[in-house]
mmCIF file of C-alpha atoms in Angstrom:
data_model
loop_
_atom_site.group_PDB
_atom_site.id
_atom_site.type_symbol
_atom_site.label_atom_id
_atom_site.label_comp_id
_atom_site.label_asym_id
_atom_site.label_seq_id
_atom_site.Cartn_x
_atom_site.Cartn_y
_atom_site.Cartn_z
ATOM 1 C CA UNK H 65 93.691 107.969 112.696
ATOM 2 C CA UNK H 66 93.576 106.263 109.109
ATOM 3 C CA UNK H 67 95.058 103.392 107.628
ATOM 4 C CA UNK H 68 94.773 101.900 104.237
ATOM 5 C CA UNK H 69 95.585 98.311 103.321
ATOM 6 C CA UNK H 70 97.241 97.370 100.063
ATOM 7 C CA UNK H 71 95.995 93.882 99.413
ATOM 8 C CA UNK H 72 98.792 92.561 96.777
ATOM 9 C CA UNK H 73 96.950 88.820 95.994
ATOM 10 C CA UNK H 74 97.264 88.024 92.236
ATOM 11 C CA UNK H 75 93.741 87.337 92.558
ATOM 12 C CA UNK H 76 91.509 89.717 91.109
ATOM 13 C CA UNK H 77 87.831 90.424 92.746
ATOM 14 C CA UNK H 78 85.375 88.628 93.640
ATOM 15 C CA UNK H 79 88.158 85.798 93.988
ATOM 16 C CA UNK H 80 88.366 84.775 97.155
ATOM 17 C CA UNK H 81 91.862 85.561 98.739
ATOM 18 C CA UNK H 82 94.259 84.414 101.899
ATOM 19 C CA UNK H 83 96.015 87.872 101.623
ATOM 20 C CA UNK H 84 92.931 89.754 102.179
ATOM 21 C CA UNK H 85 91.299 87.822 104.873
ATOM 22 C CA UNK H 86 94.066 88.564 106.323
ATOM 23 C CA UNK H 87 94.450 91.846 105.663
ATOM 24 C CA UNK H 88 90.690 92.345 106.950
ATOM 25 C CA UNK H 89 91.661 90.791 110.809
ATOM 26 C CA UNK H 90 94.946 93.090 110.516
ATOM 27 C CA UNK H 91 92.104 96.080 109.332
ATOM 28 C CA UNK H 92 89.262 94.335 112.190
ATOM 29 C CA UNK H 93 92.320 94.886 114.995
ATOM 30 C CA UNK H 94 93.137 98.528 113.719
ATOM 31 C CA UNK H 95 89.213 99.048 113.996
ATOM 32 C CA UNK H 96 89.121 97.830 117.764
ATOM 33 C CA UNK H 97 91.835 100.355 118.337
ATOM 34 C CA UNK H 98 90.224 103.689 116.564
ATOM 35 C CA UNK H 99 91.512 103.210 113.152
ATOM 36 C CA UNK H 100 89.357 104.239 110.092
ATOM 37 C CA UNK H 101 90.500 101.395 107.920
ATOM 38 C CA UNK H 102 90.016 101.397 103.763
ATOM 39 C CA UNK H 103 91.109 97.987 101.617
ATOM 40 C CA UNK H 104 92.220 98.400 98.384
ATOM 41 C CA UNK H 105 93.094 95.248 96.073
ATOM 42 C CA UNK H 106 95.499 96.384 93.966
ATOM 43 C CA UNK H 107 95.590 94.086 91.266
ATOM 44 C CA UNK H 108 91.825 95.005 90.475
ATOM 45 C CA UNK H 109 93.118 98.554 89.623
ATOM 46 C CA UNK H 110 95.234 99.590 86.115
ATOM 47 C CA UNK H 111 98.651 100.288 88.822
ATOM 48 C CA UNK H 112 101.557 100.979 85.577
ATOM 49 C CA UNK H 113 104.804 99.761 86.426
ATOM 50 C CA UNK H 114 107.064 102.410 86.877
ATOM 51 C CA UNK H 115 108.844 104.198 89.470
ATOM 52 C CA UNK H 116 107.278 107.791 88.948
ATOM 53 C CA UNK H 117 104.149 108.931 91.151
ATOM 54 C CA UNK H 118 101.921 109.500 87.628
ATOM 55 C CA UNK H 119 102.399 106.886 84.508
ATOM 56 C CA UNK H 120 99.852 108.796 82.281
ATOM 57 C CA UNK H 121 96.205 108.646 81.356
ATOM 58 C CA UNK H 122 94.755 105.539 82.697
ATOM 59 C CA UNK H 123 97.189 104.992 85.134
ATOM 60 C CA UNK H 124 95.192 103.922 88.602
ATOM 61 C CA UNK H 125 98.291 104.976 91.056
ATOM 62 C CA UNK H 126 97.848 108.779 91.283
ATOM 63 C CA UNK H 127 94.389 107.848 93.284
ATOM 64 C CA UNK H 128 96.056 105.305 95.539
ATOM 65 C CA UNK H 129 98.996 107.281 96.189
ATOM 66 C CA UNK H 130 96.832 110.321 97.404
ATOM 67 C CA UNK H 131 95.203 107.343 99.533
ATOM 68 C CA UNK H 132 98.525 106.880 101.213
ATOM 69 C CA UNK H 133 99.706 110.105 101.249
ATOM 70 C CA UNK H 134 96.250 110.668 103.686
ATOM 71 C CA UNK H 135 96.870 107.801 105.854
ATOM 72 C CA UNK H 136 98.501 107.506 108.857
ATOM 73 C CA UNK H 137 99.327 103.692 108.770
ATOM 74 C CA UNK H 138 100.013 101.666 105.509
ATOM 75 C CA UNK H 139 99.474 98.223 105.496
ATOM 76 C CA UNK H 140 100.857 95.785 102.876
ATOM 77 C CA UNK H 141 99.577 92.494 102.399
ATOM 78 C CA UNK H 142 100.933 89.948 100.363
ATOM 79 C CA UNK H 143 101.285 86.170 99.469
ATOM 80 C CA UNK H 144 104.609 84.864 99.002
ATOM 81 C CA UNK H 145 105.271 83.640 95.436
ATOM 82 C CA UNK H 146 108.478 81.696 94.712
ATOM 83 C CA UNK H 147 110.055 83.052 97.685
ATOM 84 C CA UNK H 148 109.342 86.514 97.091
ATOM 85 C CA UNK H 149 106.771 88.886 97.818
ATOM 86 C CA UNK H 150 104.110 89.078 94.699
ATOM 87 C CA UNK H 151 104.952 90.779 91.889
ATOM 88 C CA UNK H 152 101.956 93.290 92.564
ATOM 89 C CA UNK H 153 103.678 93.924 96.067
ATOM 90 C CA UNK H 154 107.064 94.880 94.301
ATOM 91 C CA UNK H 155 105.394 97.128 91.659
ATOM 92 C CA UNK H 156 103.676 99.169 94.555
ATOM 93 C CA UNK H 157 106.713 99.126 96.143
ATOM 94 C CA UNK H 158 108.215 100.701 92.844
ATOM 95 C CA UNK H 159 105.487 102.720 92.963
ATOM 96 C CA UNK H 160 105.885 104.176 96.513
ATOM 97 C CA UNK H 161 109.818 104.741 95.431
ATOM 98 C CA UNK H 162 108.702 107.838 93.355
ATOM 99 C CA UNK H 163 108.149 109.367 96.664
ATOM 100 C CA UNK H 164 111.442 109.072 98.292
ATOM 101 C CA UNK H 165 112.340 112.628 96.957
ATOM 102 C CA UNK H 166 109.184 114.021 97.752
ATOM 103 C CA UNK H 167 109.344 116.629 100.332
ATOM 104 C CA UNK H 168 106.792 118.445 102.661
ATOM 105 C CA UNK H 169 107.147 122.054 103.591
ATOM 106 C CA UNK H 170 109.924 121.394 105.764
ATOM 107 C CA UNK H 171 111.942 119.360 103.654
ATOM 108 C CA UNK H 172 111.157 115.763 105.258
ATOM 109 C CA UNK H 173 110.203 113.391 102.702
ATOM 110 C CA UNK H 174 106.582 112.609 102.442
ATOM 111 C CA UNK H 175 106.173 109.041 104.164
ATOM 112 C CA UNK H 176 108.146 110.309 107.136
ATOM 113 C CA UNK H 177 105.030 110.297 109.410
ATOM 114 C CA UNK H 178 103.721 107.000 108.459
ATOM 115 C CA UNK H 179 104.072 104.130 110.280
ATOM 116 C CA UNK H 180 103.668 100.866 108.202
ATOM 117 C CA UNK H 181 103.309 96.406 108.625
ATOM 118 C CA UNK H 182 102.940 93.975 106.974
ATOM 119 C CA UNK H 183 100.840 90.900 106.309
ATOM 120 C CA UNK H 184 102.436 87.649 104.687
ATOM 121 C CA UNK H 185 100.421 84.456 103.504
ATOM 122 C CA UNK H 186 101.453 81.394 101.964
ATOM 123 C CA UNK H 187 101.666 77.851 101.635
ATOM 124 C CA UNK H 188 105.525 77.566 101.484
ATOM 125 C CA UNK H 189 108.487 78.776 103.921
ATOM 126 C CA UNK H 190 109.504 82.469 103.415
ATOM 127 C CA UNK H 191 107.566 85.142 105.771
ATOM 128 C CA UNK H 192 110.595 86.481 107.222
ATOM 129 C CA UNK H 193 112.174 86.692 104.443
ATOM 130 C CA UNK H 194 109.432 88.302 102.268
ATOM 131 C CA UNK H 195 108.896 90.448 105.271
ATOM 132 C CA UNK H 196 112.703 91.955 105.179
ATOM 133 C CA UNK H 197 112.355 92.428 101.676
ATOM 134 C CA UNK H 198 109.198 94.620 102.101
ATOM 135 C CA UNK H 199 110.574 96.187 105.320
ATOM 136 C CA UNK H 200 113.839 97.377 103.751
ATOM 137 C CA UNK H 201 111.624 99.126 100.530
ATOM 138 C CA UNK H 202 109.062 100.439 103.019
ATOM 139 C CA UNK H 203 111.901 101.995 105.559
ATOM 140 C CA UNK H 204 114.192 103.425 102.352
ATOM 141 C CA UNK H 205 110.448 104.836 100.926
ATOM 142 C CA UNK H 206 110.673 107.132 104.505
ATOM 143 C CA UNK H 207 108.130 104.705 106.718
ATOM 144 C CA UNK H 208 108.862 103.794 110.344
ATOM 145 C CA UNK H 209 108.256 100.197 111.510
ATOM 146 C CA UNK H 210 107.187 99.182 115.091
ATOM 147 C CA UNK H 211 108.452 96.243 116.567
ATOM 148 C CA UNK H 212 106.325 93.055 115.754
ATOM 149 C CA UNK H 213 104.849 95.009 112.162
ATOM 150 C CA UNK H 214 104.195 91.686 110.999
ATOM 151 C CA UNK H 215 101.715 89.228 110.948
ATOM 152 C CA UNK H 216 102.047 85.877 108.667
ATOM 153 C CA UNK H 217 100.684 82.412 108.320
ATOM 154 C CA UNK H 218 102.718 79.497 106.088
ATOM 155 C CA UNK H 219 101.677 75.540 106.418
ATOM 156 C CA UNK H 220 103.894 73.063 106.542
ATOM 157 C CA UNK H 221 106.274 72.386 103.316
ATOM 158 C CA UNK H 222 104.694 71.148 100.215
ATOM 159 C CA UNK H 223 101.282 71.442 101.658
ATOM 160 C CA UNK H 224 98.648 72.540 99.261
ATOM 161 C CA UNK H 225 96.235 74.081 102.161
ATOM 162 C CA UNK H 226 95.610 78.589 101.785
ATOM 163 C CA UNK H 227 95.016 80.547 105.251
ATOM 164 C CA UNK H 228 91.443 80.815 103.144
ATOM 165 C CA UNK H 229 90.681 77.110 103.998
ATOM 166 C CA UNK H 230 91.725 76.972 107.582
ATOM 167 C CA UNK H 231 88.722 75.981 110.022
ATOM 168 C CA UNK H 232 89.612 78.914 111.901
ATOM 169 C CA UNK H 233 92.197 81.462 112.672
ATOM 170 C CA UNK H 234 95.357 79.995 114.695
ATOM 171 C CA UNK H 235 95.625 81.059 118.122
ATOM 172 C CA UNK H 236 99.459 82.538 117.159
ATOM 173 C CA UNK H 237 97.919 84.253 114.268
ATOM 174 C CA UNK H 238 95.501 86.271 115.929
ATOM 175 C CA UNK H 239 97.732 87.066 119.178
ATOM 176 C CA UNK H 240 100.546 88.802 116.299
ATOM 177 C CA UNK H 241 97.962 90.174 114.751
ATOM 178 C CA UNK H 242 97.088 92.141 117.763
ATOM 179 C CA UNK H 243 100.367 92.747 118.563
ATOM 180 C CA UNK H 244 101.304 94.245 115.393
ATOM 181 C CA UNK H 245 97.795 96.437 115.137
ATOM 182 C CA UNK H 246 98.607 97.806 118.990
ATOM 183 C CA UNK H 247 101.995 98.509 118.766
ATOM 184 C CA UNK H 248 101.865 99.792 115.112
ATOM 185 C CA UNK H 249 99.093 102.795 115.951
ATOM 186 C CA UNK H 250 100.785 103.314 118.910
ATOM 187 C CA UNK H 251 103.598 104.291 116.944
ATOM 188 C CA UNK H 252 101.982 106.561 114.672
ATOM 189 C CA UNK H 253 100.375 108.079 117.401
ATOM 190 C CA UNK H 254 103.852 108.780 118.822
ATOM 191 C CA UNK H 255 104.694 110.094 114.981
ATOM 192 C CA UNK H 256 101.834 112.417 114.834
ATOM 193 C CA UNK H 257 102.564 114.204 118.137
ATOM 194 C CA UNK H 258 106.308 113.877 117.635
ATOM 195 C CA UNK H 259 107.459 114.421 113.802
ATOM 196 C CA UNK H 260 110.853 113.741 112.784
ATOM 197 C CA UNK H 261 113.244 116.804 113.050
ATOM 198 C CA UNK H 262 112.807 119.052 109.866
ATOM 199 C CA UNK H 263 115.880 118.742 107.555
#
């Protein structure tokens, strides 16, 4: 099995980055369980806003998409940003929108098969919300969700401290973590052996 990890930090490489650490344990759980795992920071690739699958010459989405569309898990990780998932995480979910009329041979769209979770860092309130909001756009795009596909870490209100600086990972952290690598591949196991009915 594959997964690929969108990392959706603002921050471009080599910047260090709470969405990618932990996008990495999310990726270091997957690996424990079988999973060829690839990271991808978005925002250090030329990803057009748009919501068609090619933008033109230049345009870095065409490669990721074909990334996806070879996966068997998708991962998105993002920091929340006033309230919101980052703007990078809405334009690849734009992106991944081009897809929802894309069919395979049996007229299911493409991300049918896919199972998909999601990572949420940040240093205000808002992972369940931010979470919804990328669930919803991830289940209309044609991916199935397992119960517990999320993993997040906020501080306290007003704080000023990243997931980055902790001293080390938080014992709930790493138990979801787990629980959303384990019952996510399960899932796509169960979606590989047993597709969706052909339209």
């Amino acid at each position: 099995m594959r997964a690929l990890s969108l990392v959706c930090t603002l921050n471009a490489s080599p910047a260090p980055s709470s969405s990618r650490l932990l996008s990495d344990q999310v990726c270091a759980e997957l690996d424990k369980l079988g999973v060829a795992t690839e990271t991808v920071r978005v925002v250090d690739h030329d990803v057009r806003p748009g919501i068609e699958t090619d933008m033109g010459e230049g345009d870095a989405w065409p490669l990721l998409r074909d990334k996806v569309l070879h996966s068997d898990i998708l991962v998105i990780a993002t920091p929340i940003w006033l309230g919101h998932p980052s703007s990078i995480c809405q334009r690849v979910l734009e992106r991944l929108n081009a897809d929802s009329s894309q069919t395979d041979d049996q007229g299911r769209p493409l991300m049918y098969g896919k199972a998909a979770a999601v990572a949420v860092v940040g240093n205000e309130d808002g992972a369940h919300k931010v979470s919804a909001d990328v669930f919803q756009a991830l289940n209309d795009v044609g991916f199935s969700l397992a119960p517990g596909a999320v993993t997040y870490w906020v501080g306290e209100a007003q704080h000023g401290t990243d997931y980055q600086d902790l001293g080390e990972t938080p014992e709930a952290v790493a138990d979801t973590t787990h629980t959303l690598a384990a019952n996510t591949v399960h899932l796509a196991k169960l979606l590989k052996e047993h597709p969706y009915p052909a339209e």
